[in-house]
Coordinates of C-alpha atoms in Angstrom, one line a residue:
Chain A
X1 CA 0.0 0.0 0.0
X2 CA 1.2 3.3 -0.7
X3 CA 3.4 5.1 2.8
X4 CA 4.3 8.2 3.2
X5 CA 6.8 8.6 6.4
X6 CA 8.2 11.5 8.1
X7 CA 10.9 11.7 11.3
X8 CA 8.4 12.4 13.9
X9 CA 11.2 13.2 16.4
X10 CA 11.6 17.3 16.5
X11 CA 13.8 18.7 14.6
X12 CA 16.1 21.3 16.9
X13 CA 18.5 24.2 14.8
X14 CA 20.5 26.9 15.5
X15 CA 19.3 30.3 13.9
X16 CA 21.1 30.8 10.6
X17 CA 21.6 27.1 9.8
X18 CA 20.4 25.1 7.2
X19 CA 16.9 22.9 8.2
X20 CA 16.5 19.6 6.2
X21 CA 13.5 17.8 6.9
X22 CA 12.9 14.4 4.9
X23 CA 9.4 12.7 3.6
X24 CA 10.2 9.2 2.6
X25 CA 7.7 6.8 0.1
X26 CA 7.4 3.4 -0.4
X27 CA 6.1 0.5 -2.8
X28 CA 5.2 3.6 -6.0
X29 CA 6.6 6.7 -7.4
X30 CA 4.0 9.5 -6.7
X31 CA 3.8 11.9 -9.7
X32 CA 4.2 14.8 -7.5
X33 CA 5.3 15.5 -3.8
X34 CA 4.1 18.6 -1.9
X35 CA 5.3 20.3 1.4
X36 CA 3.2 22.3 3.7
X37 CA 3.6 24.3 6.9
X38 CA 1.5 23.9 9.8
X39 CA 1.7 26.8 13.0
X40 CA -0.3 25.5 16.0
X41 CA -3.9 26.1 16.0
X42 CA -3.9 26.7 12.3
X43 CA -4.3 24.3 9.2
X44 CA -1.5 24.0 6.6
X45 CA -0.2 26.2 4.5
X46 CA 0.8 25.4 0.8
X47 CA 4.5 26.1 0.3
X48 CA 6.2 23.8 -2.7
X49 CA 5.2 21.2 -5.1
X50 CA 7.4 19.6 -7.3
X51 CA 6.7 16.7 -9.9
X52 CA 8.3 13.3 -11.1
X53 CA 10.7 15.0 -13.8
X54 CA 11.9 17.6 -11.4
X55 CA 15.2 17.2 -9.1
X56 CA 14.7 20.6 -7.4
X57 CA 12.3 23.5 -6.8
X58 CA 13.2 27.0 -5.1
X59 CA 11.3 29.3 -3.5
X60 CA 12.8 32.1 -1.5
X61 CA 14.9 30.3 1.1
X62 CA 13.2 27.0 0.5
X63 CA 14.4 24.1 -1.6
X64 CA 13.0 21.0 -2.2
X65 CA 14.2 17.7 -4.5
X66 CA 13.0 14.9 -5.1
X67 CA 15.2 11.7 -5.5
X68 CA 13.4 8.9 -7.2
X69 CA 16.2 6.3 -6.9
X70 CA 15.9 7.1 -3.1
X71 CA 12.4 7.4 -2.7
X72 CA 12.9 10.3 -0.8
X73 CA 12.2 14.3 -0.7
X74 CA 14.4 16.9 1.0
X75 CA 13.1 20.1 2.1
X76 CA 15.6 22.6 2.8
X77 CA 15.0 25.7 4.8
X78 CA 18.4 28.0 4.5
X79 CA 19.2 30.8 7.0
X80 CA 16.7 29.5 8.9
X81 CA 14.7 31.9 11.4
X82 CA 13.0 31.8 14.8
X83 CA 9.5 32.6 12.6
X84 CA 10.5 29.3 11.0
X85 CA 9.6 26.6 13.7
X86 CA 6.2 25.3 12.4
X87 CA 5.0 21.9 12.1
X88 CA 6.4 21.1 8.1
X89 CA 4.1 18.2 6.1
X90 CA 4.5 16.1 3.0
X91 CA 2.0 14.7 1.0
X92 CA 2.0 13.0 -2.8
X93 CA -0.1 11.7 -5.2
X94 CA 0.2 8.2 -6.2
X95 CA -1.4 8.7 -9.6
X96 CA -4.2 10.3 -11.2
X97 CA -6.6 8.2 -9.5
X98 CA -5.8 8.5 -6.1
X99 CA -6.1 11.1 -3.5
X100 CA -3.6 12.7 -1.4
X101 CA -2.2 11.0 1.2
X102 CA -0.4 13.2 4.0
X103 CA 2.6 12.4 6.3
X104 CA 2.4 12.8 9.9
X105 CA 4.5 15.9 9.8
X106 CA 7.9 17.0 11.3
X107 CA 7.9 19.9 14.2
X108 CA 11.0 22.2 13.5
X109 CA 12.3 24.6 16.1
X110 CA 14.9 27.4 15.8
X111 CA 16.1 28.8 18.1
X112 CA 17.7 32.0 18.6
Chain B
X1 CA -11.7 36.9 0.3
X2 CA -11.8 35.0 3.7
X3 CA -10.9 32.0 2.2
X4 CA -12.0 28.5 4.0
X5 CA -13.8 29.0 6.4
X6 CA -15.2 26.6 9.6
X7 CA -17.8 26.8 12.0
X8 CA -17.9 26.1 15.2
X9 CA -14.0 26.8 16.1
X10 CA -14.6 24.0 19.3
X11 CA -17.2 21.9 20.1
X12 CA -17.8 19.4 23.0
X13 CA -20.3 16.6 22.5
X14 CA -22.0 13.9 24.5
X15 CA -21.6 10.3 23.1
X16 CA -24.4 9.9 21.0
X17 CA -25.2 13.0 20.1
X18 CA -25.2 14.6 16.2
X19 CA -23.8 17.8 14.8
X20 CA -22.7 19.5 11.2
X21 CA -19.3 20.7 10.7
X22 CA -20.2 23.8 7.9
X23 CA -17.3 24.6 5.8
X24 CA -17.2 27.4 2.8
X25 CA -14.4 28.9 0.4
X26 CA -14.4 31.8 -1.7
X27 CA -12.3 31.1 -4.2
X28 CA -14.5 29.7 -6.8
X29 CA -13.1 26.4 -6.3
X30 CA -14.5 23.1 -7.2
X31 CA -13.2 20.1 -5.3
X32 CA -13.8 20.4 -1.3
X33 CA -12.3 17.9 1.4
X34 CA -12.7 17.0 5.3
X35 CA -9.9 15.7 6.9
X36 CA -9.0 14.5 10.3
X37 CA -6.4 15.2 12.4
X38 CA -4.7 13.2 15.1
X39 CA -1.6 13.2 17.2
X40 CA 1.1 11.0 15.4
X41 CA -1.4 10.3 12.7
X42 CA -1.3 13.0 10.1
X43 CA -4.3 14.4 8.0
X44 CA -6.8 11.7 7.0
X45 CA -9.2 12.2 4.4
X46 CA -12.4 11.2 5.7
X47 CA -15.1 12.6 2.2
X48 CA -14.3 14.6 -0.6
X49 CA -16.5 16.4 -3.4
X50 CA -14.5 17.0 -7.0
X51 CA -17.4 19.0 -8.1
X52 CA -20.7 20.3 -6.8
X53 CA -23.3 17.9 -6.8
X54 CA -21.0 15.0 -6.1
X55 CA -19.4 13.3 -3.2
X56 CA -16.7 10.1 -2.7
X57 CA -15.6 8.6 1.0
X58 CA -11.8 9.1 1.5
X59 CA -9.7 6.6 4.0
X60 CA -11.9 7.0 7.2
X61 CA -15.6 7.7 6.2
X62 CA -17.3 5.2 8.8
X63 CA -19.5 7.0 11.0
X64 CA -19.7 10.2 8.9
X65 CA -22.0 12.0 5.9
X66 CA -21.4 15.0 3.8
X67 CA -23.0 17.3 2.2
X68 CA -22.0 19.5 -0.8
X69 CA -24.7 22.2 -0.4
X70 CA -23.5 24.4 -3.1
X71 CA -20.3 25.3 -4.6
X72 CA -19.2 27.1 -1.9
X73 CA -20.5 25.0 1.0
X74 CA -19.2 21.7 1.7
X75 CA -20.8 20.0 5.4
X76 CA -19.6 17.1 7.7
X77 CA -22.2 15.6 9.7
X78 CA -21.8 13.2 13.0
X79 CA -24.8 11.3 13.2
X80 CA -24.3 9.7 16.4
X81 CA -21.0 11.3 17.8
X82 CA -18.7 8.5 19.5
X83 CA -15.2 9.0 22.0
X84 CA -13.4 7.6 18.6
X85 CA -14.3 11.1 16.8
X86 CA -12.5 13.1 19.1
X87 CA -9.8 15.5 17.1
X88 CA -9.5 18.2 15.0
X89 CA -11.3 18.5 11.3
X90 CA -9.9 20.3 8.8
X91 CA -11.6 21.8 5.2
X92 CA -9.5 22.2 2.1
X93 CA -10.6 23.5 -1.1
X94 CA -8.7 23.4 -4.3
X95 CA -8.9 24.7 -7.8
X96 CA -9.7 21.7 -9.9
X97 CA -12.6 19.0 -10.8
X98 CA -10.0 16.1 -10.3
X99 CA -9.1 15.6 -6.8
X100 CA -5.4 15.4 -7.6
X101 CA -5.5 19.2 -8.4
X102 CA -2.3 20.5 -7.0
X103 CA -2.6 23.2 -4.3
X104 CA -5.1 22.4 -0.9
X105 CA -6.6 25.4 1.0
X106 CA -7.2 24.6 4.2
X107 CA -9.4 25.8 6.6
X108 CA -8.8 27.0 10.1
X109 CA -10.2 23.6 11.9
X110 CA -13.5 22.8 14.3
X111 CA -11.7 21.0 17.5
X112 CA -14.2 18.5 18.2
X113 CA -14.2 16.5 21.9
X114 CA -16.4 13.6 22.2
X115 CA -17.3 13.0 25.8

């Protein structure tokens, strides 16, 4: 069945450092993988998509890629910020036919 | 444009007892979801609607209905609340008539607690 997994330990970083959070998928190749950001008592926030025939996307200070050989998606926050610590979220599509499945999510702190 | 949004923001409930979860967007959109949310457990889809007039259960339907009212109004019903249903319940809208349109607005959540 299609698995979408994220580190549910917290991720802790030192302002100014480079955040790398991982979503990992098994058994398929989605044809897309997105990443939102969750804040407490708030729902997510749409920050990157990025297909099957795409390594990397940017966006401001956010990078994501997506390694099929790996089955694995890297989401890079760079010079990261205190306004950064959120709750970050993958989810994919398996194909056309099927719906988005999300990951559990990763809670990132930064601290000053 | 407000968006999605939810009402009630909280609401506690006896075992047994029903409620509706009311959901609207803004934006013109076609497909509407509910989702679930649980500690360790992610977002769970529980109905969606790709277009107004139709509906399609998602992973964890049991013991919930939907209505898509309109195009903008997309409702969750509890017909007999149970413990189980305790979390927090999230509507996203997006562009699209397929569900696997790209970008999911969500909603700011109903916290639901099932006594």
């Amino acid at each position: 069945s299609q698995k979408i997994e994220q580190n549910s330990e917290a991720l802790n970083i030192q302002e100014g450092k480079t955040a790398t959070l991982t979503c990992n998928y098994t058994n398929y190749s989605p044809a897309y993988l997105q990443w939102y950001r969750q804040d407490p008592g708030r729902g997510p926030v749409f920050l990157l998509l990025i297909r099957e025939n795409e390594k990397e996307k940017r966006k401001e200070r956010l990078k994501v890629t997506f390694d099929t050989t790996l089955k694995q998606s890297l989401f890079h926050i760079t010079a990261s910020q205190p306004a950064d610590s959120a709750t970050y979220l993958c989810a994919h599509r398996y194909s056309s036919a099927s719906k988005i499945i999300f990951g559990s999510g990763t809670r990132l702190s930064i601290r000053p | 444009n407000a968006g999605v949004t939810q009402t009630p923001k909280f609401q506690v409930l006896k075992t047994g007892q029903s409620m509706t979860l009311q959901c609207a967007q803004d934006m013109n959109h076609n497909s509407m979801y509910w989702y679930r949310q649980d500690p360790g457990m992610g977002l769970r889809l529980i109905y969606y609607s790709a277009s107004e007039g139709t509906t399609d259960k998602g992973e964890v339907p049991n013991g919930y209905n939907v209505s898509r009212l309109n195009k903008r109004e997309f409702s969750l019903r509890l017909e007999s609340a149970a413990p189980s249903q305790t979390s927090v319940y999230f509507c996203a809208s997006s562009e699209g008539t397929r569900t696997d349109h790209e970008t999911q607005y969500f909603g700011p959540g109903t916290r639901l607690l099932v006594l």
